[in-house]
Amino acid sequence: MLTKLAGGRLYDPANGRDGAVGDLFVRDGRIVADPGPGAAPDEVHDLSGRVVMAGAIDIHSHIAGGKVNIARLLMAEEHRAAAITTEEPCGCGVGLATPSTHATGCRYAQMGYTAAFEPAMLPSNARHAHLEMADIPLIDTGGYLVLGNDDLLLELLASGAGEEAVADYVGFMLNATRSLAVKAVNPGGINAFKYNQRRLDVDEAGPFHAITPRRILTALAGAVQRLGIPHPLHLHGFNLGVPGNVEATLDSIAAVDGLRLHLTHVQFHAYGVEGDRKFSSAAARVAEAVNRQPNISVDVGQIMFGQTVTASADTMAQMNNAGLAHPKKWVMMDIECDAGCGVVPFRYRDKAFVNALQWAIGLELFLLIEDPWRIFLTTDHPNGAPFTSYPELIRLLMDRDHRLTRMAELHPALPEHTILGSLTREYSLGEIATMTRAAPARILGLTDRGHLGPGAVADITVYTDRPDRRAMFEKPDLVFKDGRLIVRDGVVVAFLQGRTHVVEPAYDPTIESWMARRFDERMGQRLTHFRIAEEEIRGGNGLVRHACQPGSF
């Protein structure tokens, strides 16, 4: 079947198109070249005057796994209050901050997203995370494997093992758990928490293995490069939410010494201690470092005001947040010597000085970091806000007047503590397309996603160009997934299943005998339990493999 999308304004940064009028042709789920005047399309959509982009990709959204389910349990009141009961095809599901799997897929698709990636998948419960992601309809998914506090890796580093052995360990774990990338959460800090330590700086040795976070960070960043994994090490940094943590953030950038590094939810790691309240914005310092060093990328983790729930492997940070829980309940736990888990419901209040300044810091980062290919639109869903707040966030980036109006409604002390009011930048449609489509695909190694060139998977979103950017981005006219129309005028009209994106780096399998002995001696599971068979992923018809290129990054 040949489908023609005629006369739209194409925002396709990967192919150098910034609003140029043109046609797209789709056959068998992929975009194809113009078949010529003799071809007779089976279906034509007239898109004259409308904005056409690739399907959006969320690089960092907590959509599956143990912590998400614990969060759903804690947010039972919200689930009862936010039940979907419409007659539309997507008319079931619950929750806003922690939506059910069905609602997660529907709401992403209704906003024009066709992929979202779970950034914290623990090795010991990767199977469960995959099963849950496979239950999310309409969008592609994948998981980032959390390493950096696992006892085996720390033991390996403490033994003085070389870079090759560390890379073999990481390579086995990625293959076994069917992961797309490697994430480190407060490397060393979660392990230190188990020994009653509540803070660990970059060059401070942990209490048991006597390894510094710097050593863990550089070992993992080096292993990612050695294995040729497209996405750089995805780092949840040190001392999340603590005033003055900007120093640890800048130390982390310096520690990797030119290796590629992605700093996630960097808004929570851009705090200073200046001023009368000993809490200040350090966004300009972080932005200056990112602008200067092309090996660094970030996603923001913007907070938006209202009720949400924070869910993280970072028990050290979450223990500090537990006293702020709203409503007053929280969970903290260890996970199989792999990592930790902390879940704390939270309400961000626009009249609270700290929350207002956090909101401003996130926007400062968006507006001060110059390259839209190295900054990504996230709220660290659900930690900063539910992903459904993206349309309002896009409006804040594209409309300075709206930004200033909103700023005037916040805590009265905010203007003297932020430079946000002086920033005149407004994102263009091309920059939004870069940040939400082309750049996420490129940094994850998804070569056939995020663009509209021939050969790309036909994940396509069509908008009416409205002055109110929130209205524009929260209700696309048309959304195509794999060439099939799934959303019309913001309503889901058809269902299909997405795919699971993975990498399979080469490694020396002799590492497995050492790992198997350690698991038999010390762990609650055997090593073989970590291996997830291909047929376990979406019934054996779901994997999309992406190439690893050792030495290319």
XYZ file of C-alpha atoms in Angstrom:
553
model
C 0.000 0.000 0.000
C 1.299 3.419 -0.991
C 0.280 6.458 1.062
C 0.985 10.056 0.088
C 1.155 12.859 2.649
C 0.876 15.880 0.389
C 2.053 19.456 0.764
C 2.986 19.618 4.458
C 5.627 21.908 5.968
C 8.393 19.469 6.852
C 10.472 20.029 10.009
C 13.124 17.356 9.564
C 16.452 18.568 11.026
C 18.320 15.336 10.282
C 17.779 15.988 6.576
C 18.194 19.758 6.654
C 14.527 20.654 6.183
C 13.169 23.546 8.272
C 9.614 24.140 7.174
C 10.090 23.406 3.465
C 6.871 22.347 1.729
C 7.002 18.832 0.343
C 5.368 15.441 -0.024
C 6.077 12.227 1.855
C 5.415 8.737 0.532
C 4.938 5.701 2.779
C 5.036 2.067 1.722
C 5.070 -1.014 3.973
C 5.629 1.015 7.102
C 8.589 3.036 5.855
C 9.123 6.352 4.147
C 10.139 5.880 0.514
C 11.402 8.164 -2.211
C 8.925 9.845 -4.551
C 7.814 6.946 -6.790
C 7.308 9.297 -9.742
C 4.310 10.639 -11.685
C 3.147 7.199 -12.799
C 2.541 5.926 -9.297
C -1.020 5.907 -7.983
C -1.195 6.221 -4.197
C -3.816 4.093 -2.497
C -4.386 6.859 0.043
C -3.703 10.618 0.039
C -3.765 13.014 2.989
C -3.799 16.703 2.061
C -1.542 18.392 4.637
C -1.388 21.841 3.033
C -0.310 24.433 5.594
C 0.177 21.896 8.345
C 3.358 21.094 10.275
C 4.881 17.644 9.768
C 7.512 16.112 12.051
C 8.785 12.637 12.792
C 7.201 10.912 15.774
C 8.590 12.307 19.017
C 10.979 10.274 21.180
C 11.216 10.564 24.970
C 14.760 9.775 26.009
C 14.070 9.517 29.757
C 10.704 8.522 31.230
C 10.028 6.092 34.073
C 7.292 3.979 32.529
C 8.014 0.448 33.792
C 9.760 -1.601 36.447
C 9.535 -2.255 40.141
C 9.746 1.334 41.342
C 6.943 2.394 38.990
C 4.644 -0.288 40.357
C 5.459 0.695 43.931
C 4.649 4.279 42.960
C 1.315 3.133 41.538
C 0.518 1.446 44.846
C 1.349 4.611 46.779
C -0.772 6.738 44.440
C -3.933 4.655 44.751
C -6.048 7.751 45.498
C -4.935 9.335 42.248
C -5.749 6.207 40.301
C -9.279 6.193 41.669
C -9.688 9.903 40.882
C -8.205 9.782 37.370
C -9.883 6.850 35.679
C -10.334 6.952 31.901
C -13.929 6.053 31.117
C -14.479 7.450 27.615
C -16.090 5.640 24.717
C -12.943 6.110 22.642
C -10.841 3.059 21.738
C -8.350 3.969 24.471
C -11.157 4.314 27.001
C -9.677 2.445 29.903
C -6.792 2.968 32.288
C -6.015 5.049 35.328
C -3.565 7.530 36.790
C -1.761 10.770 35.888
C 1.635 10.744 37.609
C 1.797 6.953 37.436
C -0.541 5.966 34.628
C -1.296 2.334 33.936
C 0.498 0.766 30.995
C -2.478 1.166 28.669
C -2.951 4.820 29.579
C 0.808 5.439 29.185
C 0.799 4.307 25.568
C -2.404 6.153 24.707
C -1.337 9.458 26.226
C 2.071 9.407 24.584
C 0.519 8.649 21.186
C -2.107 11.346 21.644
C 0.739 13.889 22.049
C 2.539 12.673 18.901
C 5.140 10.493 20.624
C 6.011 7.126 19.107
C 8.805 5.994 21.463
C 9.717 6.360 25.143
C 12.621 4.800 27.014
C 12.752 3.549 30.596
C 16.005 4.909 32.025
C 16.376 2.753 35.147
C 16.104 -0.983 34.560
C 17.831 -3.063 37.213
C 19.458 -6.324 36.102
C 17.583 -8.365 38.688
C 14.123 -7.216 37.564
C 14.768 -6.524 33.881
C 12.450 -9.373 32.900
C 9.563 -7.732 34.728
C 10.358 -4.334 33.198
C 10.296 -5.846 29.702
C 6.983 -7.570 30.326
C 5.532 -4.297 31.513
C 6.907 -2.297 28.579
C 5.476 -4.855 26.169
C 2.064 -4.130 27.698
C 2.314 -0.440 26.714
C 0.499 -0.056 23.383
C 1.305 2.178 20.407
C 4.904 3.190 21.205
C 8.376 1.677 20.990
C 10.271 1.177 24.225
C 13.616 0.048 25.623
C 15.541 0.091 28.873
C 18.793 1.538 30.194
C 20.591 -0.900 32.470
C 21.485 0.487 35.908
C 25.041 -0.322 36.986
C 27.462 1.370 39.339
C 26.233 0.181 42.728
C 26.118 -3.542 41.975
C 28.404 -5.444 44.310
C 30.006 -7.485 41.546
C 31.128 -4.436 39.581
C 32.474 -2.752 42.710
C 34.308 -5.947 43.659
C 35.754 -6.139 40.165
C 37.032 -2.567 40.420
C 38.376 -3.104 43.932
C 40.348 -6.110 42.705
C 42.181 -3.875 40.261
C 40.629 -5.410 37.162
C 41.497 -3.632 33.963
C 39.299 -1.824 31.459
C 38.856 -4.962 29.369
C 37.373 -6.994 32.234
C 34.998 -4.183 33.186
C 33.841 -3.896 29.566
C 33.274 -7.672 29.408
C 31.125 -7.498 32.551
C 29.090 -4.600 31.135
C 28.815 -6.338 27.756
C 27.436 -9.511 29.340
C 24.902 -7.557 31.392
C 23.636 -5.577 28.383
C 23.182 -8.711 26.299
C 21.611 -10.768 29.071
C 19.061 -8.123 30.057
C 18.219 -6.924 26.518
C 19.125 -3.315 27.229
C 19.777 -0.314 25.005
C 22.202 1.706 27.125
C 23.995 1.928 30.476
C 22.919 4.196 33.288
C 24.690 4.971 36.540
C 22.643 6.296 39.469
C 24.703 8.121 42.070
C 27.546 5.640 41.415
C 28.855 4.313 44.703
C 26.358 6.334 46.722
C 23.570 3.753 46.854
C 26.045 1.121 47.993
C 27.390 3.503 50.639
C 23.832 4.142 51.864
C 23.609 0.481 52.876
C 26.430 1.178 55.325
C 24.569 4.157 56.808
C 26.414 6.823 54.830
C 24.158 9.670 53.729
C 26.445 11.609 51.374
C 29.330 10.633 49.106
C 31.350 13.113 47.076
C 33.090 12.354 43.814
C 36.517 11.661 45.338
C 35.372 10.099 48.601
C 35.951 6.356 48.976
C 32.880 4.263 49.753
C 32.710 2.526 53.153
C 32.981 -1.126 52.055
C 34.728 -1.501 48.704
C 36.867 1.643 49.175
C 36.162 2.726 45.607
C 35.554 6.380 44.784
C 32.596 7.463 42.653
C 35.092 8.990 40.223
C 36.625 5.538 39.641
C 33.203 3.966 39.041
C 32.139 6.788 36.736
C 35.244 6.695 34.580
C 35.227 2.881 34.426
C 31.641 2.775 33.164
C 32.088 5.667 30.716
C 35.191 3.933 29.394
C 33.405 0.578 29.081
C 30.565 2.181 27.112
C 33.074 3.673 24.696
C 35.109 0.468 24.461
C 31.986 -1.548 23.611
C 30.899 1.042 21.036
C 27.443 1.606 22.520
C 25.798 4.534 20.703
C 24.361 6.219 23.790
C 27.007 7.602 26.168
C 26.916 6.689 29.841
C 23.608 8.050 31.158
C 24.505 9.583 34.515
C 22.170 10.398 37.402
C 24.752 12.461 39.249
C 25.760 13.035 42.829
C 23.908 14.669 45.727
C 20.639 15.086 43.845
C 18.647 18.044 45.115
C 21.304 19.186 47.597
C 22.249 22.899 47.531
C 25.808 23.228 46.249
C 25.679 20.051 44.166
C 26.806 21.971 41.079
C 30.385 21.320 42.187
C 29.836 17.550 41.926
C 28.191 18.029 38.532
C 31.163 19.974 37.203
C 33.517 17.423 38.790
C 31.696 14.675 36.915
C 32.173 16.464 33.602
C 35.867 16.876 34.370
C 36.233 13.280 35.567
C 35.380 11.704 32.216
C 38.178 13.725 30.617
C 36.710 14.005 27.139
C 34.732 10.743 27.107
C 31.122 11.150 26.071
C 28.726 11.590 29.011
C 25.007 12.265 29.247
C 23.889 14.081 32.414
C 20.284 13.285 33.155
C 17.682 15.491 34.900
C 20.470 18.041 35.250
C 18.087 20.602 36.732
C 18.239 18.649 40.005
C 22.047 18.889 39.875
C 22.476 22.603 39.124
C 22.092 24.151 42.583
C 24.348 26.655 44.299
C 24.451 28.070 47.828
C 24.594 31.786 47.053
C 22.264 34.394 48.525
C 20.356 34.876 51.735
C 18.492 31.579 51.405
C 21.624 29.485 50.701
C 19.896 28.037 47.658
C 20.622 29.511 44.254
C 20.681 28.797 40.557
C 23.895 27.417 39.108
C 22.334 26.883 35.689
C 24.695 29.358 34.016
C 27.755 27.451 35.244
C 26.399 24.113 34.030
C 25.321 25.599 30.699
C 28.732 27.179 30.190
C 30.419 23.813 30.770
C 28.038 22.035 28.374
C 28.421 24.716 25.693
C 32.210 24.440 25.929
C 32.475 20.640 25.811
C 30.860 18.804 22.862
C 31.269 15.419 24.587
C 28.554 16.382 27.091
C 24.787 16.135 26.570
C 21.961 16.644 29.050
C 18.270 16.228 29.609
C 16.689 18.749 31.919
C 14.166 17.042 34.213
C 12.021 20.174 34.298
C 9.675 20.472 37.245
C 6.102 21.634 36.671
C 3.729 22.568 39.457
C 1.259 20.120 40.953
C 1.031 16.633 42.418
C 3.388 13.931 41.269
C 5.481 11.138 42.743
C 9.250 10.781 42.781
C 10.596 7.297 42.068
C 14.309 6.620 41.903
C 17.005 4.045 42.536
C 18.853 6.755 44.473
C 17.990 5.772 48.048
C 20.480 8.315 49.365
C 18.598 11.209 47.747
C 15.155 9.793 48.384
C 15.822 9.317 52.095
C 16.532 13.053 52.262
C 13.243 13.768 50.461
C 11.090 11.481 52.595
C 10.311 14.229 55.113
C 8.774 16.296 52.303
C 6.393 13.574 51.144
C 2.906 14.699 50.086
C 0.823 12.788 51.019
C 2.830 11.556 53.997
C 3.894 8.100 52.902
C 7.015 6.708 51.286
C 8.939 3.517 50.522
C 12.690 2.790 50.663
C 14.300 -0.561 49.884
C 17.363 -2.462 48.694
C 17.135 -4.460 45.463
C 19.087 -7.725 45.376
C 22.490 -6.060 45.921
C 21.977 -4.422 42.478
C 20.796 -0.985 43.563
C 18.076 0.596 45.667
C 14.619 2.077 45.361
C 12.938 5.082 46.917
C 9.411 6.293 46.174
C 8.146 9.581 47.638
C 4.917 11.341 46.552
C 5.512 15.072 46.078
C 3.619 18.263 45.290
C 5.529 21.101 43.630
C 3.986 24.410 44.734
C 4.283 27.602 42.693
C 4.194 29.800 45.816
C 7.074 27.912 47.446
C 10.401 29.664 46.875
C 12.457 26.485 46.388
C 10.000 24.962 43.909
C 9.672 28.233 41.987
C 13.449 28.528 41.709
C 13.723 24.890 40.577
C 11.221 25.696 37.809
C 13.300 28.727 36.778
C 16.584 26.761 36.877
C 15.222 24.199 34.450
C 14.096 26.880 32.007
C 17.427 28.706 32.364
C 19.191 25.506 31.308
C 16.935 25.095 28.286
C 17.550 28.686 27.212
C 21.291 28.938 27.996
C 22.478 25.668 26.436
C 22.952 26.633 22.835
C 22.948 23.356 20.897
C 19.478 21.714 20.616
C 21.230 18.490 19.543
C 22.681 18.112 23.049
C 19.746 19.057 25.288
C 16.588 16.997 25.603
C 13.062 17.781 26.728
C 12.200 15.739 29.815
C 10.513 16.122 33.161
C 12.146 12.927 34.431
C 8.569 11.606 34.449
C 7.110 11.356 37.013
C 9.801 12.911 39.226
C 9.607 16.496 37.947
C 6.099 16.219 36.529
C 4.004 13.773 34.475
C 5.034 13.549 30.817
C 1.628 14.957 29.896
C 2.962 18.387 30.876
C 5.264 18.484 27.811
C 2.934 20.678 25.697
C 2.928 23.392 28.375
C 6.709 23.098 28.699
C 7.084 23.543 24.939
C 4.948 26.668 25.131
C 7.188 28.069 27.877
C 10.210 27.538 25.609
C 8.627 29.016 22.483
C 6.703 31.951 23.958
C 8.622 34.469 26.098
C 5.525 36.525 26.914
C 3.833 33.446 28.311
C 6.989 32.645 30.258
C 7.070 36.095 31.845
C 3.367 35.993 32.648
C 3.755 32.657 34.384
C 6.862 33.840 36.209
C 4.955 36.835 37.635
C 2.487 34.438 39.277
C 5.131 32.595 41.281
C 6.828 33.295 44.612
C 7.492 37.063 44.870
C 11.190 36.598 45.721
C 11.864 34.648 42.537
C 12.837 37.531 40.176
C 15.815 38.590 42.290
C 17.174 35.025 42.298
C 16.958 34.149 38.606
C 18.076 35.586 35.281
C 15.138 33.948 33.548
C 13.365 37.270 32.999
C 16.310 38.610 31.005
C 16.533 35.637 28.634
C 14.933 36.481 25.302
C 15.456 33.225 23.436
C 12.369 31.534 21.989
C 12.701 28.039 20.538
C 11.723 27.652 16.880
C 9.730 24.754 15.469
C 12.947 23.427 13.959
C 14.663 23.455 17.348
C 11.700 21.670 18.946
C 11.871 19.043 16.180
C 15.585 18.652 16.850
C 15.270 18.342 20.609
C 12.315 15.934 20.580
C 12.961 13.885 17.437
C 16.226 14.064 15.548
C 18.571 14.442 18.506
C 17.093 11.643 20.664
C 17.261 9.249 17.707
C 20.858 10.199 16.976
C 22.142 9.933 20.546
C 20.448 6.535 21.022
C 21.729 5.177 17.716
C 18.223 4.770 16.222
C 19.276 5.444 12.654
C 15.859 4.790 11.106
C 13.863 6.863 13.593
C 13.555 10.568 14.283
C 13.652 11.728 10.662
C 11.560 11.801 7.485
C 14.070 10.615 4.905
C 13.664 7.544 2.674
C 14.238 4.369 4.682
C 12.992 5.806 7.953
C 10.259 4.018 9.843
C 7.067 5.929 9.082
C 6.495 7.345 12.549
C 5.005 10.725 11.606
C 3.098 13.440 13.458
C 1.028 16.195 11.826
C 0.016 19.406 13.618
C -2.014 22.505 12.883
C 0.305 25.498 13.321
C -1.342 27.328 16.242
C -0.019 30.464 18.017
C -0.833 28.721 21.304
C 1.944 26.127 21.235
C 0.463 24.183 24.136
C -2.747 23.660 22.209
C -0.748 22.726 19.125
C 1.435 20.085 20.766
C -1.126 18.498 23.073
C -3.489 17.524 20.256
C -1.907 16.566 16.907
C -4.128 16.239 13.856
C -2.663 12.904 12.764
C -0.160 10.418 14.189
C 1.206 7.520 12.140
C 3.092 4.585 13.706
C 4.868 2.242 11.316
C 2.838 3.907 8.564
C -0.533 3.209 10.183
C -2.814 6.000 11.332
C -3.227 5.572 15.109
C -4.430 9.042 16.229
C -6.763 11.494 14.531
C -7.544 14.870 16.134
C -6.090 13.710 19.435
C -8.198 10.535 19.554
C -6.705 7.042 19.318
C -8.319 5.357 16.291
C -6.276 2.152 16.018
C -3.998 0.009 18.154
C -0.743 -1.720 17.396
C 2.234 -2.937 19.383
C 5.585 -1.218 19.450
C 9.093 -2.686 19.367
C 11.882 -3.072 21.920
C 15.208 -1.438 21.064
C 18.432 -3.122 22.216
C 22.174 -3.282 21.650
C 24.222 -6.467 21.649
C 27.885 -5.508 22.113
C 30.610 -8.114 21.684
C 32.459 -9.223 24.843
C 34.763 -12.012 26.032
C 32.477 -14.749 27.475
C 35.153 -16.043 29.845
C 33.955 -13.346 32.281
C 30.830 -15.451 32.824
C 32.570 -18.214 34.789
C 33.849 -15.673 37.352
C 30.426 -14.052 37.558
C 28.631 -17.393 37.921
C 30.817 -18.356 40.898
C 30.157 -15.057 42.632
C 26.419 -15.333 42.056
C 26.334 -18.882 43.424
C 28.266 -17.812 46.520
C 26.623 -14.485 47.358
C 23.440 -13.608 45.501
C 19.813 -14.559 45.838
C 19.655 -15.505 42.157
C 21.798 -17.512 39.793
C 23.479 -15.805 36.881
C 21.435 -17.795 34.404
C 18.286 -16.101 35.733
C 19.523 -12.811 34.300
C 19.437 -14.087 30.725
C 16.288 -13.035 28.910
C 15.560 -15.066 25.805
C 14.534 -13.373 22.577
C 11.169 -15.132 22.619
C 10.443 -13.516 25.993
C 10.436 -10.052 24.393
C 7.055 -9.315 22.834
C 6.550 -12.993 22.007
C 9.752 -13.179 19.986
C 8.665 -10.531 17.487
C 9.766 -7.366 19.142
C 13.509 -6.757 19.107
C 15.112 -3.995 17.085
C 18.893 -4.360 17.265
C 21.163 -1.349 16.932
C 24.770 -1.599 15.916
C 27.639 -1.067 18.327
C 30.757 0.478 16.828
C 33.805 0.108 19.094
C 36.183 2.989 18.587
C 33.675 5.172 16.770
C 32.524 7.337 19.661
